[in-house]
């Protein structure tokens, strides 16, 4: 609308001085120009030469004294307004045609509102009158508002009504719903209700007195009206209505607005708060509750107290004690334990209070939980400390005080779970006997170490030369777990990233040609664990990744999820496979295809399918494809020892893993023809990238035992009511726990780790082939280390005397057995576990044969030497 600015005037509640010659409303303070604001919420029509001291009928304005409201402005009578429909200036209406500010000093009785102990300051009620036409009814409400000393505004159009409400947020809105041409009162009410915080505004529908056609009360309620008022031209009756609103619904809404302060306080409270209804159904939990339980509040809302008590590991007799105490109108106080979704058990102080409603009947219960570290522990047993004798509002029994321990960690704004555990143990230690305190000292010493999940290498392992060499070579650390090595100063070596990475999509076809019958027949078996990746390598001339990945990606609808054509996905796979080193015996595109196949197989397990969503599946497949991209055929230890550029770039930390995933994204994002992420929304891309990066970094062997121990302790830790396989997916509670982001991350890490080293669990022919290839690659590294005078990190892999069966049994014993036992149990894959054991026995027999052969050769050598010596 083309409206001119509103003019704001100030009306003082005092009569003009005698002899001033000015009417009220024509004083100097009421004569601004150019629409300058002179006072709060007082407006005047612009562009018309009208004496502001005159009303629309030509009479002087009502006197603005202390007992009556003040009125200012020139308004046309209805009959003149109808005649001006063709006036081009008619659209230029002010935002508020008429506004009044009364000088009330609070309400007449000066009362305050109370919400419990909270005192609420009562303000002068504000009213918005929405009348398309100024008539006698409008004037009656204006007069009533003035007599009641309320602040009120008058508007004529729906647009101005909404704008005025958004600016001043009136407490009461009276809308004329009598039939008016071109004015939809129901739609206006709906628009107002759609604005922010409009639920505290009382909206009244002014209807006709006659019994003619009028909207039903239900229609008005559905539109957002609170009540209706039959037209009544008596200003006293209108004032009665306004006062009823003020002392009724407006006061109630004021209390509700004030209640938001309590909600804010509870939301930001350091204790966990839970509010339940009369039937003990949970209605509210605060953010601290969510952190304490490790769950989303939406998962708890609607559950019964009894359901929650099972999670909290509360004994039945304690539950009965709580219910009895609450029913007697008293509060219950004690110490309980909860089991978080992560499986962690936490002790906490637990207090339950009844809230009494009408006739002393309990309408709600409020439960407050705080950690033991913050609250003194009671002298009773750890599941219940009942202060049932204390009625509501009275303090509980006296607790046994404790001295502060210097061993406690200082409180922090962001406190880690381990900090809470240490403080809880320190508190427990202070009240324990000497033997128990000494044991807790040892526990605290372990917990204060920096690597809780890092492996402890036993003396037996350190004494095993083959195991110690294998662990030292695969797990790059600043100080070896087993012994120190003297680092020789070597010439800095360049690997992978120093050589130009190439994108071969320019020379590759952007779509797959039709597979040969032999290839397609082989790919038809892609879903089976016995799939022969070595045969696919031969049939595709060492290009198995593109063929197998396209087959698998179609099965998981990867192109559809990413929103790209299959030609783009195919071009991306060509580019990725081109940047794997075909010269590597092991870390080549065939290995990437093999890991992707294992990943897809694991994704097809029922348990994984029930946990993962589509984005998890796509992230897992992409991570498997790129997890060893541009691998130089050397280990992290070699790169660090040789001061290679990659080691310097990544500060010797997860060198290759960082390089693999960084290279994949760098090559993908720089070329739109292979950018499979180009159509993803920003948040979706960031989430997918985070998952891919985390999974690739999880393949780094230094963190192997940390990931494994976390998985075993959290995922495969069977609750009391779970099955032998860990969490029972037939139980919605167990399924929900597995679906948390934290647990999904652990599962994805273990999935790609098992896929990466799944060769010992493959069919025997594939298992043997991969063992030969990794031994060959490691032997090449040993030769390079000797040639460059570098420390030989895995002497067992000597091209002249490598005992492959021994390396395999050692690797399976130390790295594979425990991990696959946990994983196959979790995924319910017993056949894979049996295959691993069979292969291990094969390697054991081969190892014994090698040893027997070595003994035989050694005996033959000794016999020969003895024979020669005898002849001499």
Coordinates of C-alpha atoms in Angstrom, one line a residue, residues 173 175 185-194 198-205 217-227 249:
X173 CA -7.8 -7.5 19.8
X175 CA -12.3 -7.6 15.4
X185 CA -12.3 -11.2 9.7
X186 CA -11.6 -14.9 9.9
X187 CA -8.6 -14.7 7.6
X188 CA -7.3 -11.7 9.6
X189 CA -7.5 -13.7 12.8
X190 CA -5.6 -16.6 11.2
X191 CA -2.9 -14.2 10.0
X192 CA -2.4 -12.8 13.5
X193 CA -2.3 -16.3 15.1
X194 CA 0.4 -17.2 12.6
X198 CA 0.4 -14.5 19.4
X199 CA -0.9 -17.3 21.6
X200 CA -0.9 -14.9 24.5
X201 CA -3.2 -12.5 22.8
X202 CA -6.9 -12.6 23.4
X203 CA -8.9 -12.1 20.2
X204 CA -12.6 -11.2 20.5
X205 CA -15.1 -11.4 17.6
X217 CA -18.5 -20.5 17.7
X218 CA -16.5 -23.6 16.5
X219 CA -15.6 -21.8 13.3
X220 CA -14.4 -18.8 15.3
X221 CA -12.4 -21.0 17.6
X222 CA -10.8 -22.8 14.7
X223 CA -9.8 -19.4 13.1
X224 CA -8.1 -18.4 16.4
X225 CA -10.8 -16.3 18.2
X226 CA -11.0 -16.8 22.0
X227 CA -14.5 -15.5 22.5
X249 CA -8.1 -14.3 30.2

